[in-house]
Amino acid sequence: MRKCRWLVLVICFLFTGCGTKFAYNNIGWFVVSYIEDFVSLSNSQESELEERLDILQKWHKETQLPLYISQLEAIRNVDRSDMNPAFIVGQSEETKEHIRSIVNKFAPDIYALSMQLTPKQDSEFLKNFREKQQDYYEERLLLNDEDSRERYRNRIEERLERWLGSVSKEQKQIIYTWSLEWVNTNDNWRQYQNNTYQDLTTLMEKKSDLHIAQPIIMNLLLNNEAYYPDELESKLNKNMQTSAKFLVDIAAISSDKQWAYFMNELESLKGTLESLQE
């Protein structure tokens, strides 16, 4: 089920420099705690999940961290003047592949554990899942178009400050133009939520029928695109291309101080990832 997505998010945070060695080494505790926000686990279920997470972490440390380090080195080796949209899109796809690798590795474990949930646990999970979907909808997807674009601008600016240290007036103007070209997908994500919830409901009702349950679980874990409404994928691709274009523009006018800050952040992140291998 989609409960494993938090694990993926944690790994993503580590990859973008927001994690710590403590968090990584205690990932099992954090994941179990988060999952129990959705469903109360028995002692045996919790122990089994922790064991499986320990195995996943060992695999991740040995096989995935070196890939992240290699990608960081590739980014550091690209000259600012050679930065182009194709390179940025390629880095985005490579990062997505890292995430897919984790999900593919852990999917059989999540499937096995989901089959152990009792009907009462299934109901609890479904109720909490829907409530959290609704919270997300009210916080983000209910925003009108103008507010959504403002939120998008603020998020871009925060991320750029994270990597460049500051954002110039000229770069803020690029961000503003970027937000105007961004395709608002709020309505599509709302439909995606509904599609996901509908399949989860079917799963809870038909879990004993593996011909129905297994394809649903595999879609939830490995093929989220199956729940995309019409046009969402094309809109996301359009937004990716738009992002790449404007990131190149921002890099092109970045100051030497900003670029040095970016390089230092990449080096620091590389050091963090190398320490996680110890």
mmCIF file of C-alpha atoms in Angstrom:
data_model
loop_
_atom_site.group_PDB
_atom_site.id
_atom_site.type_symbol
_atom_site.label_atom_id
_atom_site.label_comp_id
_atom_site.label_asym_id
_atom_site.label_seq_id
_atom_site.Cartn_x
_atom_site.Cartn_y
_atom_site.Cartn_z
ATOM 1 C CA MET A 1 0.000 0.000 0.000
ATOM 2 C CA ARG A 2 0.982 3.647 -0.172
ATOM 3 C CA LYS A 3 2.274 3.664 3.388
ATOM 4 C CA CYS A 4 5.787 3.023 2.080
ATOM 5 C CA ARG A 5 5.778 6.432 0.400
ATOM 6 C CA TRP A 6 7.017 8.062 3.588
ATOM 7 C CA LEU A 7 10.134 5.940 3.444
ATOM 8 C CA VAL A 8 10.690 7.167 -0.088
ATOM 9 C CA LEU A 9 10.234 10.754 1.017
ATOM 10 C CA VAL A 10 12.784 10.322 3.781
ATOM 11 C CA ILE A 11 15.327 9.020 1.284
ATOM 12 C CA CYS A 12 14.537 11.975 -0.966
ATOM 13 C CA PHE A 13 15.139 14.391 1.905
ATOM 14 C CA LEU A 14 18.471 12.719 2.531
ATOM 15 C CA PHE A 15 19.322 13.112 -1.134
ATOM 16 C CA THR A 16 18.501 16.839 -1.023
ATOM 17 C CA GLY A 17 20.504 17.476 2.093
ATOM 18 C CA CYS A 18 17.644 17.721 4.598
ATOM 19 C CA GLY A 19 18.368 14.492 6.452
ATOM 20 C CA THR A 20 20.906 13.568 9.098
ATOM 21 C CA LYS A 21 22.945 10.501 9.921
ATOM 22 C CA PHE A 22 20.803 10.011 13.003
ATOM 23 C CA ALA A 23 17.596 9.968 10.953
ATOM 24 C CA TYR A 24 19.059 7.572 8.416
ATOM 25 C CA ASN A 25 20.359 5.149 11.016
ATOM 26 C CA ASN A 26 16.993 5.187 12.789
ATOM 27 C CA ILE A 27 14.821 5.111 9.689
ATOM 28 C CA GLY A 28 12.916 2.055 10.914
ATOM 29 C CA TRP A 29 11.701 3.865 14.020
ATOM 30 C CA PHE A 30 10.564 6.898 12.028
ATOM 31 C CA VAL A 31 8.739 4.811 9.435
ATOM 32 C CA VAL A 32 6.947 2.673 12.025
ATOM 33 C CA SER A 33 5.914 5.791 13.940
ATOM 34 C CA TYR A 34 4.545 7.357 10.786
ATOM 35 C CA ILE A 35 2.679 4.240 9.721
ATOM 36 C CA GLU A 36 1.013 4.078 13.115
ATOM 37 C CA ASP A 37 -0.515 7.472 12.351
ATOM 38 C CA PHE A 38 -2.564 5.488 9.830
ATOM 39 C CA VAL A 39 -3.010 2.115 11.498
ATOM 40 C CA SER A 40 -2.188 0.583 14.873
ATOM 41 C CA LEU A 41 0.182 -2.355 14.438
ATOM 42 C CA SER A 42 0.428 -5.370 16.677
ATOM 43 C CA ASN A 43 3.767 -6.103 18.343
ATOM 44 C CA SER A 44 4.484 -8.909 15.904
ATOM 45 C CA GLN A 45 3.602 -6.750 12.891
ATOM 46 C CA GLU A 46 5.795 -3.945 14.165
ATOM 47 C CA SER A 47 8.724 -6.289 14.774
ATOM 48 C CA GLU A 48 8.435 -7.824 11.320
ATOM 49 C CA LEU A 49 8.263 -4.405 9.694
ATOM 50 C CA GLU A 50 11.379 -3.265 11.549
ATOM 51 C CA GLU A 51 13.248 -6.386 10.435
ATOM 52 C CA ARG A 52 12.288 -5.811 6.834
ATOM 53 C CA LEU A 53 13.295 -2.142 7.065
ATOM 54 C CA ASP A 54 16.693 -3.131 8.471
ATOM 55 C CA ILE A 55 17.252 -5.338 5.428
ATOM 56 C CA LEU A 56 16.110 -2.545 3.117
ATOM 57 C CA GLN A 57 18.448 -0.057 4.749
ATOM 58 C CA LYS A 58 21.436 -2.389 4.395
ATOM 59 C CA TRP A 59 20.631 -2.841 0.703
ATOM 60 C CA HIS A 60 20.185 0.897 0.292
ATOM 61 C CA LYS A 61 23.479 1.718 1.976
ATOM 62 C CA GLU A 62 25.421 -0.769 -0.138
ATOM 63 C CA THR A 63 23.806 -0.208 -3.526
ATOM 64 C CA GLN A 64 21.982 3.134 -3.652
ATOM 65 C CA LEU A 65 24.123 5.630 -1.759
ATOM 66 C CA PRO A 66 27.006 5.144 -4.243
ATOM 67 C CA LEU A 67 24.586 6.044 -7.055
ATOM 68 C CA TYR A 68 23.572 9.253 -5.305
ATOM 69 C CA ILE A 69 27.207 10.210 -4.807
ATOM 70 C CA SER A 70 27.964 9.515 -8.449
ATOM 71 C CA GLN A 71 25.077 11.728 -9.530
ATOM 72 C CA LEU A 72 26.262 14.574 -7.300
ATOM 73 C CA GLU A 73 29.723 14.327 -8.813
ATOM 74 C CA ALA A 74 28.225 14.516 -12.304
ATOM 75 C CA ILE A 75 26.334 17.687 -11.383
ATOM 76 C CA ARG A 76 29.417 19.275 -9.849
ATOM 77 C CA ASN A 77 31.410 18.546 -12.999
ATOM 78 C CA VAL A 78 29.034 20.442 -15.288
ATOM 79 C CA ASP A 79 30.176 23.960 -16.064
ATOM 80 C CA ARG A 80 27.591 26.648 -15.445
ATOM 81 C CA SER A 81 27.724 27.751 -19.085
ATOM 82 C CA ASP A 82 27.005 24.178 -20.215
ATOM 83 C CA MET A 83 23.862 23.831 -18.131
ATOM 84 C CA ASN A 84 20.873 23.134 -20.399
ATOM 85 C CA PRO A 85 17.258 21.919 -20.063
ATOM 86 C CA ALA A 86 18.095 18.407 -21.267
ATOM 87 C CA PHE A 87 20.672 17.995 -18.496
ATOM 88 C CA ILE A 88 18.207 19.141 -15.828
ATOM 89 C CA VAL A 89 15.453 16.859 -17.103
ATOM 90 C CA GLY A 90 17.948 14.006 -17.149
ATOM 91 C CA GLN A 91 18.887 14.627 -13.519
ATOM 92 C CA SER A 92 15.211 14.674 -12.564
ATOM 93 C CA GLU A 93 14.617 11.358 -14.310
ATOM 94 C CA GLU A 94 17.671 9.852 -12.636
ATOM 95 C CA THR A 95 16.346 10.908 -9.225
ATOM 96 C CA LYS A 96 12.952 9.391 -10.029
ATOM 97 C CA GLU A 97 14.728 6.163 -10.930
ATOM 98 C CA HIS A 98 16.383 6.134 -7.513
ATOM 99 C CA ILE A 99 12.938 6.354 -5.930
ATOM 100 C CA ARG A 100 11.526 3.635 -8.182
ATOM 101 C CA SER A 101 14.385 1.356 -7.176
ATOM 102 C CA ILE A 102 13.503 1.709 -3.497
ATOM 103 C CA VAL A 103 9.815 1.092 -4.109
ATOM 104 C CA ASN A 104 10.519 -1.924 -6.312
ATOM 105 C CA LYS A 105 12.800 -3.380 -3.656
ATOM 106 C CA PHE A 106 10.357 -2.870 -0.796
ATOM 107 C CA ALA A 107 7.111 -3.609 -2.658
ATOM 108 C CA PRO A 108 7.063 -7.381 -1.896
ATOM 109 C CA ASP A 109 7.507 -6.637 1.816
ATOM 110 C CA ILE A 110 4.686 -4.106 1.851
ATOM 111 C CA TYR A 111 2.476 -6.541 -0.019
ATOM 112 C CA ALA A 112 3.195 -9.319 2.501
ATOM 113 C CA LEU A 113 2.594 -7.038 5.464
ATOM 114 C CA SER A 114 -0.630 -5.620 4.033
ATOM 115 C CA MET A 115 -2.036 -9.131 3.786
ATOM 116 C CA GLN A 116 -1.539 -9.514 7.549
ATOM 117 C CA LEU A 117 -3.777 -6.580 8.488
ATOM 118 C CA THR A 118 -7.047 -7.532 10.137
ATOM 119 C CA PRO A 119 -10.403 -6.199 8.891
ATOM 120 C CA LYS A 120 -10.398 -3.774 11.822
ATOM 121 C CA GLN A 121 -6.939 -2.513 10.832
ATOM 122 C CA ASP A 122 -8.045 -2.199 7.220
ATOM 123 C CA SER A 123 -10.968 0.006 8.264
ATOM 124 C CA GLU A 124 -8.755 2.105 10.512
ATOM 125 C CA PHE A 125 -6.212 2.612 7.753
ATOM 126 C CA LEU A 126 -8.849 3.546 5.176
ATOM 127 C CA LYS A 127 -10.466 6.071 7.520
ATOM 128 C CA ASN A 128 -7.183 7.752 8.412
ATOM 129 C CA PHE A 129 -5.978 7.699 4.816
ATOM 130 C CA ARG A 130 -9.136 9.516 3.676
ATOM 131 C CA GLU A 131 -8.846 12.083 6.453
ATOM 132 C CA LYS A 132 -5.257 12.871 5.510
ATOM 133 C CA GLN A 133 -6.268 13.149 1.864
ATOM 134 C CA GLN A 134 -8.954 15.617 2.877
ATOM 135 C CA ASP A 135 -6.491 17.638 4.947
ATOM 136 C CA TYR A 136 -4.158 17.826 1.946
ATOM 137 C CA TYR A 137 -7.051 18.857 -0.280
ATOM 138 C CA GLU A 138 -8.158 21.638 2.055
ATOM 139 C CA GLU A 139 -4.608 22.912 2.555
ATOM 140 C CA ARG A 140 -3.435 22.912 -1.052
ATOM 141 C CA LEU A 141 -5.939 21.781 -3.638
ATOM 142 C CA LEU A 142 -8.710 24.175 -2.593
ATOM 143 C CA LEU A 143 -6.545 27.195 -3.383
ATOM 144 C CA ASN A 144 -7.749 29.298 -6.281
ATOM 145 C CA ASP A 145 -5.481 29.708 -9.286
ATOM 146 C CA GLU A 146 -3.914 32.968 -8.137
ATOM 147 C CA ASP A 147 -3.114 31.641 -4.667
ATOM 148 C CA SER A 148 -1.786 28.398 -6.133
ATOM 149 C CA ARG A 149 0.645 30.314 -8.335
ATOM 150 C CA GLU A 150 1.764 32.436 -5.400
ATOM 151 C CA ARG A 151 2.354 29.316 -3.359
ATOM 152 C CA TYR A 152 4.294 27.827 -6.272
ATOM 153 C CA ARG A 153 6.477 30.963 -6.511
ATOM 154 C CA ASN A 154 7.204 30.886 -2.802
ATOM 155 C CA ARG A 155 8.156 27.213 -2.937
ATOM 156 C CA ILE A 156 10.549 27.791 -5.843
ATOM 157 C CA GLU A 157 12.140 30.752 -4.099
ATOM 158 C CA GLU A 158 12.636 28.770 -0.884
ATOM 159 C CA ARG A 159 14.275 25.915 -2.768
ATOM 160 C CA LEU A 160 16.574 28.249 -4.660
ATOM 161 C CA GLU A 161 17.598 29.962 -1.426
ATOM 162 C CA ARG A 162 18.393 26.515 -0.068
ATOM 163 C CA TRP A 163 20.854 25.863 -2.909
ATOM 164 C CA LEU A 164 22.065 29.354 -3.882
ATOM 165 C CA GLY A 165 22.001 31.064 -0.487
ATOM 166 C CA SER A 166 20.007 34.005 -1.842
ATOM 167 C CA VAL A 167 17.775 34.987 -4.745
ATOM 168 C CA SER A 168 18.395 38.197 -6.692
ATOM 169 C CA LYS A 169 15.756 40.637 -7.931
ATOM 170 C CA GLU A 170 16.322 39.458 -11.507
ATOM 171 C CA GLN A 171 15.945 35.820 -10.468
ATOM 172 C CA LYS A 172 12.701 36.633 -8.652
ATOM 173 C CA GLN A 173 11.373 38.086 -11.896
ATOM 174 C CA ILE A 174 12.234 34.832 -13.671
ATOM 175 C CA ILE A 175 10.418 32.925 -10.937
ATOM 176 C CA TYR A 176 7.360 35.130 -11.449
ATOM 177 C CA THR A 177 7.335 34.447 -15.196
ATOM 178 C CA TRP A 178 7.897 30.758 -14.451
ATOM 179 C CA SER A 179 4.820 30.666 -12.206
ATOM 180 C CA LEU A 180 2.687 32.170 -14.970
ATOM 181 C CA GLU A 181 3.698 29.386 -17.378
ATOM 182 C CA TRP A 182 3.170 26.675 -14.752
ATOM 183 C CA VAL A 183 0.122 24.504 -15.537
ATOM 184 C CA ASN A 184 -2.162 24.291 -12.513
ATOM 185 C CA THR A 185 -2.902 20.614 -11.817
ATOM 186 C CA ASN A 186 -4.943 20.945 -8.608
ATOM 187 C CA ASP A 187 -8.152 19.573 -10.124
ATOM 188 C CA ASN A 188 -6.261 16.642 -11.614
ATOM 189 C CA TRP A 189 -4.658 15.785 -8.278
ATOM 190 C CA ARG A 190 -8.053 15.855 -6.607
ATOM 191 C CA GLN A 191 -9.290 13.273 -9.114
ATOM 192 C CA TYR A 192 -6.115 11.269 -8.549
ATOM 193 C CA GLN A 193 -6.892 11.201 -4.822
ATOM 194 C CA ASN A 194 -10.394 9.943 -5.531
ATOM 195 C CA ASN A 195 -9.151 7.260 -7.904
ATOM 196 C CA THR A 196 -6.629 6.054 -5.339
ATOM 197 C CA TYR A 197 -9.171 5.986 -2.538
ATOM 198 C CA GLN A 198 -11.640 4.055 -4.683
ATOM 199 C CA ASP A 199 -9.100 1.331 -5.384
ATOM 200 C CA LEU A 200 -8.062 1.202 -1.736
ATOM 201 C CA THR A 201 -11.694 0.708 -0.772
ATOM 202 C CA THR A 202 -12.006 -2.132 -3.270
ATOM 203 C CA LEU A 203 -8.801 -3.646 -1.913
ATOM 204 C CA MET A 204 -10.128 -3.669 1.654
ATOM 205 C CA GLU A 205 -13.349 -5.310 0.518
ATOM 206 C CA LYS A 206 -11.746 -7.915 -1.764
ATOM 207 C CA LYS A 207 -8.401 -8.553 -0.116
ATOM 208 C CA SER A 208 -9.038 -12.265 0.144
ATOM 209 C CA ASP A 209 -9.455 -12.465 -3.643
ATOM 210 C CA LEU A 210 -5.879 -12.311 -4.900
ATOM 211 C CA HIS A 211 -7.002 -11.911 -8.521
ATOM 212 C CA ILE A 212 -8.441 -8.539 -7.496
ATOM 213 C CA ALA A 213 -6.192 -7.556 -4.590
ATOM 214 C CA GLN A 214 -2.753 -8.250 -6.031
ATOM 215 C CA PRO A 215 -3.067 -6.031 -9.147
ATOM 216 C CA ILE A 216 -4.420 -3.186 -7.010
ATOM 217 C CA ILE A 217 -1.546 -3.406 -4.529
ATOM 218 C CA MET A 218 0.997 -3.530 -7.322
ATOM 219 C CA ASN A 219 -0.552 -0.464 -8.943
ATOM 220 C CA LEU A 220 -0.561 1.424 -5.658
ATOM 221 C CA LEU A 221 3.083 0.597 -5.072
ATOM 222 C CA LEU A 222 4.621 0.495 -8.525
ATOM 223 C CA ASN A 223 2.316 2.227 -10.964
ATOM 224 C CA ASN A 224 0.815 5.374 -9.495
ATOM 225 C CA GLU A 225 0.338 6.656 -13.029
ATOM 226 C CA ALA A 226 -2.508 4.163 -13.368
ATOM 227 C CA TYR A 227 -4.568 6.524 -11.199
ATOM 228 C CA TYR A 228 -3.754 9.659 -13.169
ATOM 229 C CA PRO A 229 -6.814 11.285 -14.736
ATOM 230 C CA ASP A 230 -6.673 12.206 -18.404
ATOM 231 C CA GLU A 231 -4.124 14.907 -19.245
ATOM 232 C CA LEU A 232 -2.312 14.865 -15.871
ATOM 233 C CA GLU A 233 0.790 13.126 -17.210
ATOM 234 C CA SER A 234 1.057 15.513 -20.150
ATOM 235 C CA LYS A 235 0.656 18.488 -17.797
ATOM 236 C CA LEU A 236 3.362 17.167 -15.498
ATOM 237 C CA ASN A 237 5.701 16.703 -18.449
ATOM 238 C CA LYS A 238 4.953 20.238 -19.580
ATOM 239 C CA ASN A 239 5.722 21.568 -16.116
ATOM 240 C CA MET A 240 8.979 19.609 -16.032
ATOM 241 C CA GLN A 241 10.086 21.150 -19.312
ATOM 242 C CA THR A 242 9.074 24.598 -18.071
ATOM 243 C CA SER A 243 11.021 24.116 -14.846
ATOM 244 C CA ALA A 244 14.128 23.006 -16.720
ATOM 245 C CA LYS A 245 13.971 26.011 -19.019
ATOM 246 C CA PHE A 246 13.707 28.547 -16.213
ATOM 247 C CA LEU A 247 16.286 26.829 -14.023
ATOM 248 C CA VAL A 248 18.764 27.245 -16.871
ATOM 249 C CA ASP A 249 17.879 30.957 -17.033
ATOM 250 C CA ILE A 250 18.389 31.317 -13.284
ATOM 251 C CA ALA A 251 21.725 29.512 -13.424
ATOM 252 C CA ALA A 252 22.859 31.670 -16.340
ATOM 253 C CA ILE A 253 22.469 34.901 -14.350
ATOM 254 C CA SER A 254 23.632 33.493 -11.019
ATOM 255 C CA SER A 255 26.522 35.318 -9.417
ATOM 256 C CA ASP A 256 29.874 33.708 -8.741
ATOM 257 C CA LYS A 257 29.006 33.842 -5.046
ATOM 258 C CA GLN A 258 25.728 31.984 -5.635
ATOM 259 C CA TRP A 259 27.406 29.353 -7.789
ATOM 260 C CA ALA A 260 30.154 28.820 -5.249
ATOM 261 C CA TYR A 261 27.472 28.396 -2.595
ATOM 262 C CA PHE A 262 25.755 25.799 -4.784
ATOM 263 C CA MET A 263 28.992 23.882 -5.299
ATOM 264 C CA ASN A 264 29.703 23.955 -1.567
ATOM 265 C CA GLU A 265 26.221 22.623 -0.807
ATOM 266 C CA LEU A 266 26.715 19.766 -3.252
ATOM 267 C CA GLU A 267 30.075 18.956 -1.677
ATOM 268 C CA SER A 268 28.554 19.041 1.798
ATOM 269 C CA LEU A 269 25.758 16.743 0.713
ATOM 270 C CA LYS A 270 28.264 14.386 -0.850
ATOM 271 C CA GLY A 271 30.127 14.291 2.448
ATOM 272 C CA THR A 272 26.904 13.502 4.287
ATOM 273 C CA LEU A 273 26.136 10.616 1.937
ATOM 274 C CA GLU A 274 29.656 9.265 2.264
ATOM 275 C CA SER A 275 29.343 9.339 6.063
ATOM 276 C CA LEU A 276 26.111 7.351 5.814
ATOM 277 C CA GLN A 277 28.067 4.542 4.160
ATOM 278 C CA GLU A 278 30.224 4.061 7.268
#
